[in-house]
Tab-separated table of C-alpha atoms in Angstrom:
chain	number	residue	atom	x	y	z
A	10	MET	CA	39.908	2.317	-14.760
A	11	LEU	CA	42.147	1.215	-11.761
A	12	ARG	CA	45.216	2.397	-13.139
A	13	GLN	CA	42.921	6.415	-13.150
A	14	GLY	CA	42.124	6.085	-9.982
A	15	ILE	CA	45.389	4.946	-8.661
A	16	THR	CA	46.882	7.696	-10.370
A	17	GLY	CA	43.932	10.219	-9.059
A	18	LEU	CA	44.201	9.020	-5.437
A	19	THR	CA	48.709	9.255	-5.792
A	20	ARG	CA	47.768	12.981	-6.824
A	21	VAL	CA	45.594	13.086	-3.940
A	22	SER	CA	48.165	11.928	-1.368
A	23	ARG	CA	51.004	14.653	-2.892
A	24	LEU	CA	47.825	17.869	-2.790
A	25	LEU	CA	47.777	16.763	1.095
A	26	ARG	CA	50.819	16.365	2.168
A	27	VAL	CA	52.780	19.640	0.372
A	28	GLY	CA	49.578	21.826	1.436
A	29	ALA	CA	48.118	20.240	4.072
A	30	ASN	CA	47.040	23.830	5.208
A	31	SER	CA	46.298	24.983	2.100
A	32	ARG	CA	42.436	24.731	1.481
A	33	PRO	CA	42.687	25.026	-2.298
A	34	ALA	CA	44.994	21.975	-2.221
A	35	LEU	CA	42.756	20.328	0.666
A	36	SER	CA	39.426	21.247	-1.072
A	37	GLY	CA	40.568	19.679	-4.792
A	38	GLY	CA	42.405	17.173	-2.996
A	39	ILE	CA	39.101	15.715	-1.179
A	40	ARG	CA	36.996	16.141	-4.382
A	41	LEU	CA	40.137	13.691	-6.851
A	42	TYR	CA	40.081	10.975	-4.372
A	43	SER	CA	36.376	10.841	-3.840
A	44	LYS	CA	36.119	10.436	-7.669
A	45	ALA	CA	39.568	8.207	-7.621
A	46	ALA	CA	37.573	5.868	-5.301
A	47	SER	CA	34.838	5.667	-6.748
A	48	ASN	CA	36.673	5.066	-10.078
A	49	ALA	CA	38.845	1.969	-8.439
A	50	ALA	CA	35.933	0.694	-6.365
A	51	LEU	CA	34.360	-0.585	-9.372
A	52	LYS	CA	37.307	-2.106	-11.150
A	53	PHE	CA	37.626	-4.068	-7.989
A	54	ALA	CA	34.040	-4.594	-7.237
A	55	ASP	CA	34.314	-5.936	-11.135
A	56	ASP	CA	37.305	-7.884	-10.248
A	57	ALA	CA	36.616	-9.478	-7.180
A	58	ALA	CA	32.573	-10.693	-7.781
A	59	LEU	CA	34.835	-12.352	-11.006
A	60	GLU	CA	37.812	-14.114	-8.898
A	61	THR	CA	35.659	-14.701	-5.717
A	62	HIS	CA	32.816	-16.118	-7.553
A	63	THR	CA	33.623	-18.421	-10.477
A	64	ASP	CA	33.814	-21.116	-8.465
A	65	THR	CA	30.797	-21.179	-6.599
A	66	GLU	CA	28.428	-20.111	-9.513
A	67	ALA	CA	29.907	-22.919	-11.029
A	68	ALA	CA	28.466	-24.814	-8.281
A	69	ALA	CA	25.155	-23.143	-8.010
A	70	ARG	CA	24.110	-23.419	-11.528
A	71	GLU	CA	24.568	-27.176	-10.924
A	72	GLN	CA	22.685	-27.458	-7.868
A	73	THR	CA	20.098	-25.359	-9.261
A	74	VAL	CA	19.516	-26.986	-13.279
A	75	THR	CA	19.474	-30.323	-11.618
A	76	ARG	CA	17.199	-29.289	-9.128
A	77	ALA	CA	14.824	-27.543	-11.558
A	78	ALA	CA	14.860	-31.002	-13.564
A	79	ALA	CA	13.100	-32.393	-10.938
A	80	THR	CA	10.397	-29.437	-9.550
A	81	SER	CA	8.121	-28.221	-11.154
A	82	SER	CA	6.402	-25.038	-8.709
A	83	PRO	CA	7.728	-23.846	-5.829
A	84	SER	CA	5.250	-25.407	-3.215
A	85	GLU	CA	7.402	-28.856	-4.300
A	86	VAL	CA	10.258	-27.974	-2.642
A	87	ILE	CA	8.704	-26.060	0.288
A	88	GLY	CA	8.653	-28.447	3.632
A	89	SER	CA	8.039	-27.477	7.458
A	90	SER	CA	11.637	-26.623	8.641
A	91	THR	CA	13.700	-23.582	7.814
A	92	SER	CA	16.467	-25.001	6.301
A	93	ALA	CA	14.098	-25.906	3.491
A	94	LEU	CA	12.694	-22.457	2.925
A	95	GLN	CA	16.335	-21.272	2.640
A	96	ASN	CA	17.182	-24.099	0.257
A	97	ALA	CA	14.240	-22.527	-1.864
A	98	TYR	CA	14.829	-19.387	-1.844
A	99	ALA	CA	18.403	-19.842	-2.602
A	100	GLU	CA	17.515	-21.836	-6.066
A	101	ASN	CA	14.719	-19.828	-7.234
A	102	THR	CA	16.639	-16.245	-6.048
A	103	GLY	CA	19.989	-18.230	-8.762
A	104	PHE	CA	22.411	-17.409	-5.435
A	105	GLY	CA	25.764	-17.354	-7.177
A	106	THR	CA	24.465	-15.534	-10.563
A	107	ARG	CA	22.294	-12.849	-8.252
A	108	PRO	CA	24.262	-10.435	-5.178
A	109	ILE	CA	23.180	-12.263	-2.213
A	110	TYR	CA	20.298	-10.635	-0.690
A	111	LEU	CA	21.251	-8.221	2.784
A	112	ASP	CA	18.680	-5.762	2.157
A	113	MET	CA	15.823	-6.638	4.890
A	114	GLN	CA	14.494	-3.306	6.187
A	115	ALA	CA	14.132	-2.542	2.354
A	116	THR	CA	12.597	-5.650	1.744
A	117	THR	CA	11.552	-8.976	2.357
A	118	PRO	CA	11.719	-11.834	-0.772
A	119	THR	CA	8.333	-13.383	-0.343
A	120	ASP	CA	7.553	-16.704	0.874
A	121	PRO	CA	6.844	-19.215	-2.011
A	122	ARG	CA	4.310	-20.298	0.746
A	123	VAL	CA	2.190	-16.654	0.556
A	124	LEU	CA	2.644	-16.877	-3.394
A	125	ASP	CA	0.608	-19.930	-3.528
A	126	THR	CA	-1.719	-18.930	-1.323
A	127	MET	CA	-2.021	-15.932	-3.970
A	128	LEU	CA	-2.499	-17.885	-6.778
A	129	LYS	CA	-5.925	-18.643	-6.323
A	130	PHE	CA	-7.438	-15.492	-6.164
A	131	TYR	CA	-6.316	-15.100	-9.649
A	132	THR	CA	-8.001	-17.859	-11.712
A	133	GLY	CA	-10.916	-19.277	-9.677
A	134	LEU	CA	-11.072	-16.580	-6.495
A	135	TYR	CA	-11.869	-12.989	-8.267
A	136	GLY	CA	-15.106	-12.133	-7.057
A	137	ASN	CA	-15.541	-8.609	-5.429
A	138	PRO	CA	-14.775	-8.855	-1.522
A	139	HIS	CA	-17.656	-6.209	-0.830
A	140	SER	CA	-19.975	-7.635	-3.497
A	141	ASN	CA	-22.561	-9.586	-0.759
A	142	THR	CA	-25.447	-11.049	-2.959
A	143	HIS	CA	-23.389	-13.323	-4.558
A	144	ALA	CA	-21.163	-16.604	-3.381
A	145	TYR	CA	-18.600	-14.816	-6.073
A	146	GLY	CA	-18.319	-11.830	-3.310
A	147	TRP	CA	-18.848	-14.155	-0.134
A	148	GLU	CA	-15.940	-16.933	-0.873
A	149	THR	CA	-13.617	-13.726	-1.719
A	150	ASN	CA	-14.850	-11.704	1.567
A	151	LYS	CA	-14.594	-15.091	3.473
A	152	GLU	CA	-10.468	-15.409	3.225
A	153	VAL	CA	-9.988	-11.416	3.727
A	154	GLU	CA	-11.212	-11.570	6.637
A	155	ASN	CA	-9.431	-14.987	7.732
A	156	ALA	CA	-6.602	-12.599	6.921
A	157	ARG	CA	-7.557	-9.980	8.814
A	158	LYS	CA	-7.700	-11.941	11.105
A	159	ASN	CA	-4.048	-13.697	11.131
A	160	VAL	CA	-2.886	-10.276	10.833
A	161	ALA	CA	-4.892	-8.891	14.439
A	162	ASN	CA	-3.037	-12.066	15.836
A	163	VAL	CA	0.173	-10.900	15.547
A	164	ILE	CA	-0.519	-7.921	18.041
A	165	ASN	CA	-2.988	-9.686	19.966
A	166	ALA	CA	-5.670	-7.186	18.720
A	167	ASP	CA	-9.883	-7.673	17.913
A	168	PRO	CA	-9.364	-8.001	14.042
A	169	LYS	CA	-12.585	-5.507	14.226
A	170	GLU	CA	-9.306	-3.731	14.733
A	171	ILE	CA	-7.405	-3.935	11.115
A	172	ILE	CA	-8.203	-1.533	8.573
A	173	PHE	CA	-6.424	-2.797	5.078
A	174	THR	CA	-4.125	-0.264	3.668
A	175	SER	CA	-2.025	0.039	0.450
A	176	GLY	CA	1.172	0.066	3.297
A	177	ALA	CA	2.548	1.733	5.840
A	178	THR	CA	2.889	4.952	3.942
A	179	GLU	CA	-0.830	5.020	3.679
A	180	SER	CA	-1.521	3.854	6.751
A	181	ASN	CA	0.947	6.607	8.655
A	182	ASN	CA	-0.933	8.989	6.666
A	183	MET	CA	-3.765	8.353	7.832
A	184	VAL	CA	-3.315	8.840	12.036
A	185	LEU	CA	-0.345	11.460	11.672
A	186	LYS	CA	-3.481	13.331	9.303
A	187	GLY	CA	-6.456	11.481	10.434
A	188	VAL	CA	-6.254	11.895	14.066
A	189	PRO	CA	-5.453	15.888	14.548
A	190	ARG	CA	-8.108	16.486	12.015
A	191	PHE	CA	-10.995	14.880	13.934
A	192	TYR	CA	-9.196	16.711	16.706
A	193	LYS	CA	-8.662	19.508	15.140
A	194	ARG	CA	-10.984	21.973	17.214
A	195	SER	CA	-9.632	21.629	21.274
A	196	LYS	CA	-6.549	19.506	20.596
A	197	LYS	CA	-3.716	21.174	17.985
A	198	HIS	CA	-0.442	19.564	19.277
A	199	ILE	CA	0.966	16.478	17.797
A	200	ILE	CA	4.668	14.871	19.541
A	201	THR	CA	6.922	13.007	17.495
A	202	THR	CA	11.257	12.088	17.307
A	203	ARG	CA	13.495	13.354	14.767
A	204	THR	CA	14.449	9.995	13.473
A	205	GLU	CA	10.944	8.643	12.587
A	206	HIS	CA	10.959	7.314	9.173
A	207	LYS	CA	10.143	9.954	6.457
A	208	CYS	CA	6.064	9.103	6.087
A	209	VAL	CA	5.818	9.640	9.377
A	210	LEU	CA	8.098	13.144	9.481
A	211	GLU	CA	6.258	15.062	5.891
A	212	ALA	CA	2.709	13.835	6.968
A	213	ALA	CA	3.521	15.896	10.551
A	214	ARG	CA	5.033	18.722	8.700
A	215	ALA	CA	2.205	18.535	6.278
A	216	MET	CA	-0.326	19.662	9.783
A	217	VAL	CA	1.726	22.317	10.339
A	218	ASN	CA	0.412	23.746	6.877
A	219	GLU	CA	-2.844	23.249	8.707
A	220	GLY	CA	-2.248	25.202	11.635
A	221	PHE	CA	-0.804	22.131	14.311
A	222	ASP	CA	1.631	22.717	16.411
A	223	VAL	CA	4.768	19.625	16.058
A	224	THR	CA	7.153	19.089	18.767
A	225	PHE	CA	10.112	17.057	17.211
A	226	LEU	CA	11.813	14.822	20.000
A	227	ASN	CA	16.179	14.341	19.973
A	228	VAL	CA	17.160	10.939	20.835
A	229	ASP	CA	20.364	10.332	22.753
A	230	ASN	CA	23.832	9.054	20.961
A	231	GLU	CA	21.903	5.458	21.461
A	232	GLY	CA	19.048	6.274	19.504
A	233	LEU	CA	16.630	6.455	22.267
A	234	VAL	CA	13.903	8.720	23.653
A	235	ASN	CA	14.046	10.367	26.527
A	236	LEU	CA	10.923	9.319	28.772
A	237	LYS	CA	11.141	12.879	30.784
A	238	GLU	CA	11.581	14.561	27.630
A	239	LEU	CA	8.391	13.086	26.289
A	240	GLU	CA	6.402	13.404	29.121
A	241	GLU	CA	6.874	17.235	29.858
A	242	ALA	CA	6.768	17.757	25.460
A	243	ILE	CA	2.718	16.762	26.059
A	244	ARG	CA	0.182	19.788	26.656
A	245	PRO	CA	-3.349	19.963	27.305
A	246	ASP	CA	-4.515	20.091	23.929
A	247	THR	CA	-1.380	17.572	22.974
A	248	CYS	CA	-3.659	14.974	20.809
A	249	LEU	CA	-1.015	12.410	19.560
A	250	VAL	CA	2.165	10.760	20.327
A	251	SER	CA	3.575	8.620	17.202
A	252	VAL	CA	7.032	7.365	17.946
A	253	MET	CA	8.230	4.143	16.143
A	254	ALA	CA	8.744	0.698	17.278
A	255	VAL	CA	12.057	-0.358	15.636
A	256	ASN	CA	13.969	1.895	13.354
A	257	ASN	CA	14.020	1.279	9.606
A	258	GLU	CA	17.882	1.829	9.116
A	259	ILE	CA	19.788	1.543	12.689
A	260	GLY	CA	17.217	-1.300	14.573
A	261	VAL	CA	16.784	0.674	17.719
A	262	MET	CA	14.127	-0.435	19.125
A	263	GLN	CA	12.012	2.099	21.485
A	264	PRO	CA	10.238	1.311	24.940
A	265	LEU	CA	6.791	1.476	23.781
A	266	LYS	CA	5.347	-0.661	26.855
A	267	GLU	CA	6.496	2.651	29.045
A	268	ILE	CA	5.063	5.645	25.859
A	269	GLY	CA	2.427	3.641	26.288
A	270	SER	CA	1.981	3.851	30.139
A	271	ILE	CA	2.479	8.083	29.681
A	272	CYS	CA	-0.221	8.233	27.040
A	273	LYS	CA	-1.846	6.678	28.725
A	274	LYS	CA	-1.899	9.052	31.799
A	275	HIS	CA	-2.389	11.817	29.482
A	276	LYS	CA	-4.984	10.592	27.842
A	277	VAL	CA	-3.635	11.000	25.089
A	278	TYR	CA	-3.628	8.701	21.808
A	279	PHE	CA	-0.323	6.508	21.051
A	280	HIS	CA	0.049	5.299	17.298
A	281	THR	CA	4.111	3.065	16.263
A	282	ASP	CA	4.966	2.933	12.842
A	283	ALA	CA	5.535	-0.619	13.461
A	284	ALA	CA	6.435	-1.646	10.139
A	285	GLN	CA	10.238	-2.892	11.202
A	286	ALA	CA	8.613	-4.177	13.957
A	287	TYR	CA	5.397	-6.223	13.218
A	288	GLY	CA	6.070	-10.240	13.541
A	289	LYS	CA	9.770	-9.550	14.737
A	290	VAL	CA	9.489	-8.503	18.210
A	291	PRO	CA	6.834	-9.019	20.746
A	292	ILE	CA	3.949	-6.503	20.353
A	293	ASP	CA	0.991	-6.830	22.333
A	294	VAL	CA	-1.648	-3.617	21.813
A	295	ASN	CA	-3.027	-3.951	25.324
A	296	GLU	CA	-0.402	-4.250	26.804
A	297	MET	CA	1.257	-1.953	25.479
A	298	ASN	CA	-1.681	1.121	25.350
A	299	ILE	CA	-1.090	1.475	21.703
A	300	ASP	CA	-4.331	2.857	20.301
A	301	LEU	CA	-3.045	2.967	16.573
A	302	LEU	CA	-0.471	0.597	14.774
A	303	SER	CA	1.068	0.998	11.247
A	304	VAL	CA	2.441	-2.044	9.104
A	305	SER	CA	3.433	-3.734	6.027
A	306	SER	CA	2.907	-6.986	4.345
A	307	HIS	CA	6.140	-6.257	2.406
A	308	LYS	CA	8.495	-6.271	5.347
A	309	ILE	CA	7.237	-9.997	6.753
A	310	TYR	CA	8.014	-11.622	3.004
A	311	GLY	CA	4.261	-10.449	1.860
A	312	PRO	CA	3.342	-8.957	-0.933
A	313	LYS	CA	4.265	-5.175	-2.005
A	314	GLY	CA	1.112	-2.956	-1.987
A	315	ALA	CA	-0.455	-3.958	1.427
A	316	GLY	CA	-0.925	-2.869	4.413
A	317	ALA	CA	-2.808	-2.444	7.369
A	318	VAL	CA	-3.520	0.471	10.176
A	319	PHE	CA	-4.902	-0.986	13.868
A	320	VAL	CA	-7.635	1.344	15.589
A	321	ARG	CA	-8.464	0.401	19.276
A	322	ARG	CA	-11.689	0.345	19.137
A	323	ARG	CA	-12.562	0.348	23.201
A	324	PRO	CA	-11.941	3.330	24.391
A	325	ARG	CA	-12.234	4.445	20.618
A	326	VAL	CA	-9.619	6.302	18.521
A	327	ARG	CA	-11.748	8.326	16.360
A	328	LEU	CA	-10.016	10.128	12.915
A	329	ASP	CA	-10.938	11.302	9.526
A	330	PRO	CA	-10.722	9.328	6.977
A	331	ILE	CA	-7.767	10.417	3.923
A	332	PHE	CA	-10.001	8.440	0.690
A	333	SER	CA	-13.528	8.967	-0.123
A	334	GLY	CA	-15.288	6.528	-1.297
A	335	GLY	CA	-18.013	3.247	-1.089
A	336	GLY	CA	-17.160	3.692	3.300
A	337	GLN	CA	-15.088	0.029	2.782
A	338	GLU	CA	-13.211	-0.875	5.940
A	339	ARG	CA	-16.000	0.330	8.697
A	340	GLY	CA	-15.634	3.673	6.169
A	341	LEU	CA	-12.150	4.991	6.970
A	342	ARG	CA	-10.870	3.807	3.774
A	343	SER	CA	-12.709	3.640	0.856
A	344	GLY	CA	-12.202	1.663	-2.263
A	345	THR	CA	-12.396	-2.220	-3.132
A	346	LEU	CA	-9.438	-4.030	-1.336
A	347	PRO	CA	-7.279	-6.400	-3.291
A	348	PRO	CA	-8.067	-10.104	-1.945
A	349	PRO	CA	-4.998	-11.606	-3.380
A	350	LEU	CA	-2.411	-9.160	-1.516
A	351	VAL	CA	-4.514	-9.311	1.087
A	352	ALA	CA	-4.697	-12.148	1.287
A	353	GLY	CA	-1.014	-13.154	0.741
A	354	PHE	CA	-0.385	-10.627	3.616
A	355	GLY	CA	-2.402	-12.312	5.754
A	356	GLU	CA	-0.457	-15.993	5.329
A	357	ALA	CA	2.581	-13.925	5.939
A	358	ALA	CA	0.935	-12.457	9.644
A	359	ARG	CA	0.613	-16.497	9.821
A	360	LEU	CA	3.738	-17.853	9.246
A	361	VAL	CA	5.398	-15.234	11.448
A	362	VAL	CA	3.314	-16.800	14.304
A	363	GLN	CA	4.364	-20.000	12.979
A	364	GLU	CA	8.010	-19.244	12.089
A	365	ASN	CA	8.583	-16.965	15.301
A	366	ASP	CA	10.594	-19.088	17.788
A	367	ALA	CA	12.833	-20.271	14.516
A	368	ASP	CA	12.865	-17.190	13.187
A	369	ILE	CA	14.125	-15.467	16.168
A	370	ALA	CA	17.042	-17.793	16.981
A	371	HIS	CA	18.079	-17.764	13.522
A	372	ILE	CA	18.369	-14.114	13.096
A	373	LYS	CA	19.655	-13.649	16.032
A	374	ARG	CA	22.090	-15.875	15.531
A	375	LEU	CA	23.410	-15.027	12.217
A	376	SER	CA	23.510	-11.338	13.416
A	377	GLU	CA	26.213	-12.016	16.096
A	378	LYS	CA	28.254	-13.695	13.545
A	379	LEU	CA	27.948	-10.374	11.197
A	380	THR	CA	28.595	-8.068	14.423
A	381	LYS	CA	30.942	-9.346	15.555
A	382	GLY	CA	32.935	-10.271	12.424
A	383	LEU	CA	32.129	-6.306	10.911
A	384	LEU	CA	33.414	-4.754	13.827
A	385	SER	CA	36.980	-6.686	14.263
A	386	ILE	CA	37.539	-4.536	11.048
A	387	PRO	CA	40.533	-1.636	12.406
A	388	ASP	CA	37.788	1.347	12.818
A	389	THR	CA	34.332	0.311	12.574
A	390	SER	CA	31.399	0.744	15.095
A	391	LEU	CA	27.462	0.012	15.089
A	392	ASN	CA	25.607	3.047	14.987
A	393	GLY	CA	22.524	2.958	17.306
A	394	SER	CA	22.324	1.215	20.901
A	395	ALA	CA	23.779	-2.193	20.778
A	396	GLU	CA	21.367	-3.515	23.706
A	397	HIS	CA	17.894	-2.321	22.587
A	398	ARG	CA	17.977	-3.316	19.159
A	399	TYR	CA	16.556	-5.831	16.648
A	400	PRO	CA	19.312	-8.301	15.577
A	401	GLY	CA	17.885	-8.222	12.079
A	402	CYS	CA	19.424	-5.095	11.614
A	403	VAL	CA	22.976	-4.246	11.435
A	404	ASN	CA	24.078	-0.747	10.982
A	405	VAL	CA	28.016	-0.521	10.477
A	406	SER	CA	30.357	2.441	9.594
A	407	PHE	CA	33.777	2.035	8.556
A	408	ALA	CA	35.466	5.384	9.309
A	409	TYR	CA	38.267	6.698	6.799
A	410	VAL	CA	36.188	4.477	3.467
A	411	GLU	CA	33.208	6.075	1.628
A	412	GLY	CA	30.177	4.138	1.631
A	413	GLU	CA	29.354	5.153	-1.753
A	414	SER	CA	32.122	3.641	-2.719
A	415	LEU	CA	32.461	0.800	-0.811
A	416	LEU	CA	28.762	0.029	-1.570
A	417	MET	CA	29.443	0.008	-5.922
A	418	ALA	CA	32.526	-2.675	-4.205
A	419	MET	CA	29.807	-4.534	-3.271
A	420	ARG	CA	28.635	-5.924	-6.298
A	421	ASP	CA	28.080	-8.971	-5.605
A	422	ILE	CA	26.106	-7.973	-2.467
A	423	ALA	CA	22.562	-6.481	-2.024
A	424	LEU	CA	23.452	-3.217	0.823
A	425	SER	CA	21.967	-0.237	1.519
A	426	SER	CA	24.101	2.999	3.088
A	427	GLY	CA	20.167	3.975	4.393
A	428	SER	CA	16.373	4.329	4.072
A	429	ALA	CA	15.405	2.491	0.692
A	430	CYS	CA	12.812	5.550	0.595
A	431	THR	CA	15.648	7.718	0.900
A	432	SER	CA	18.679	6.337	-0.955
A	433	ALA	CA	18.499	8.633	-3.718
A	434	SER	CA	19.719	11.611	-1.622
A	435	LEU	CA	23.578	11.698	-1.504
A	436	GLU	CA	22.883	13.738	1.702
A	437	PRO	CA	24.239	12.482	5.017
A	438	SER	CA	21.068	10.748	6.687
A	439	TYR	CA	19.145	12.036	8.793
A	440	VAL	CA	18.694	9.635	11.330
A	441	LEU	CA	22.889	8.793	12.361
A	442	HIS	CA	23.449	12.845	12.627
A	443	ALA	CA	20.361	12.797	14.607
A	444	ILE	CA	22.214	10.251	17.019
A	445	GLY	CA	25.194	12.567	16.926
A	446	LYS	CA	27.391	10.383	14.130
A	447	ASP	CA	29.225	13.156	11.913
A	448	ASP	CA	29.475	14.066	8.207
A	449	ALA	CA	32.251	11.405	7.933
A	450	LEU	CA	31.254	8.696	9.765
A	451	ALA	CA	27.258	8.835	8.138
A	452	HIS	CA	28.893	9.121	4.833
A	453	SER	CA	31.029	6.024	5.920
A	454	SER	CA	27.833	3.928	7.211
A	455	ILE	CA	26.266	0.514	5.769
A	456	ARG	CA	23.251	-1.081	6.724
A	457	PHE	CA	22.980	-4.735	6.801
A	458	GLY	CA	19.602	-7.275	6.220
A	459	ILE	CA	19.094	-10.951	8.367
A	460	GLY	CA	15.944	-12.381	7.371
A	461	ARG	CA	14.262	-16.020	7.277
A	462	PHE	CA	15.958	-16.445	4.188
A	463	THR	CA	20.003	-15.848	5.268
A	464	THR	CA	22.551	-18.767	5.276
A	465	GLU	CA	25.221	-18.939	7.238
A	466	GLU	CA	27.914	-19.002	4.236
A	467	GLU	CA	26.337	-15.649	3.242
A	468	VAL	CA	27.434	-14.394	6.462
A	469	GLU	CA	30.640	-15.467	5.833
A	470	TYR	CA	30.790	-15.008	2.614
A	471	VAL	CA	30.009	-10.852	3.268
A	472	VAL	CA	32.609	-10.797	6.583
A	473	ASP	CA	35.074	-11.579	4.118
A	474	ALA	CA	34.808	-9.940	1.398
A	475	ILE	CA	33.396	-6.510	3.532
A	476	SER	CA	36.961	-6.362	5.080
A	477	LYS	CA	39.331	-7.401	1.315
A	478	ARG	CA	37.153	-4.331	0.171
A	479	VAL	CA	37.616	-2.029	3.328
A	480	LYS	CA	41.390	-2.766	3.488
A	481	PHE	CA	41.085	-2.272	-0.239
A	482	LEU	CA	39.666	0.739	-0.621
A	483	ARG	CA	41.775	2.446	3.363
A	484	GLU	CA	45.052	1.656	0.938
A	485	LEU	CA	43.463	4.024	-1.192
A	486	SER	CA	42.611	6.971	0.974
A	487	PRO	CA	45.091	9.983	1.820
A	488	LEU	CA	43.744	10.054	4.830
A	489	TRP	CA	43.968	6.774	6.081
A	490	GLU	CA	47.773	6.701	5.084
A	491	MET	CA	47.960	10.509	7.221
A	492	VAL	CA	45.717	8.723	10.323
A	493	GLN	CA	48.399	5.449	9.598
A	494	GLU	CA	51.409	7.824	10.025
A	495	GLY	CA	50.465	9.693	13.100
A	496	ILE	CA	48.929	12.891	11.756
A	497	ASP	CA	45.631	14.147	13.627
A	498	LEU	CA	43.285	14.895	11.467
A	499	ASN	CA	41.966	17.952	13.257
A	500	SER	CA	44.538	19.479	13.439
A	501	ILE	CA	43.696	19.857	9.848
A	502	GLU	CA	42.037	22.916	8.746
A	503	TRP	CA	40.398	21.959	6.005
A	504	SER	CA	38.065	23.671	2.875
A	505	GLY	CA	34.493	24.908	3.722
A	506	HIS	CA	33.888	24.396	-0.633
């Protein structure tokens, strides 16, 4: 396979040199290069992973077997320190035999303490929390309400303002559809941004089909919304402004407090999708004048399938429910709650408060190490604001390297080229386009996610591996060769086919 890749790349180089101004030659050459680079990347990934991990795997297996023999459950290896949690995570995932996990924006591993909290609901605490005529329902409901309190504490909300859902997608749909529908007689305008999560954008577009006007605000080259443009976009019939707290692809943090002040001034409800911010960056719904907020459990080391939406009670925010049923959750979200998931979510929320200082310091330190190492590679750039950014999300473009080829060459590291919800698409990231990146740079971007269980050794390995494999792929690239020889790629008439 590697020989086929090299042969293809040699042919590409010949095509590019002979016909630098020939559209058919360039078009064919680029297609051949992409295919050849992918083949070479796959072969390199297999060889590099085998060579680099031989000793690491043997040591990891030995440690895992030794420790597993002395440990009967995850809870027994869990101490109060972050290092103990990191060790437990390494053991439970079999570090050395599975890829290093750096895709924390897609999901986070379940904290073993969360799992321990959930297990009792699959044995003794199996009552329906909405059954209020016997002890089985009472005891389960007590646990649900304790979880509600923990979830509320993270954002300084009243527990009565927390509505449990199946996740942030449902929460966002509840808000983007429920609020406009309730106020549709007098309020027919919604404002959001072009870099929101897909579920917000699609929900907003669905409201256009119901007769609402939607303004999609641009962001600047750092990914930040322009506050003046936001305020100017507000109309007398604006019912809702929805701006995400932390972007899921580039980690940019929006100025929530300033946006909240603008919305309060104009008496417009302010919603933020905080799936990537909840429990990671400070959020106070009262200080920031946030009226509605969406969160997800599995982004904070909790179980998948649980989320919540904060709905302010004073002054009261009204919305039409999107589910019809028994009227659970203050009549806003009908359906029986899943106590194991809700309790796990509550424990995860409790832990983000307890571990907050340690998590922030740990993630910031590793992020700085990772970012410094990646940006030391020639022709790499950080996507999004360096200042207004959640450090656990690092999005970097590697010029003259196809991102998909790099991912294939990094099969020993779990990474992403963008949102997990749109990763099946081969189109360049709409978020990177929105901040001014061209197709080439958008296609060459990789997202790195650092979390509670990420280790310094993993970061060091990733920086070293990325450096070697970017170098390898660039050496195969005729474009990189042309740049090194001083050829201005912008002077070439590229084919549009």
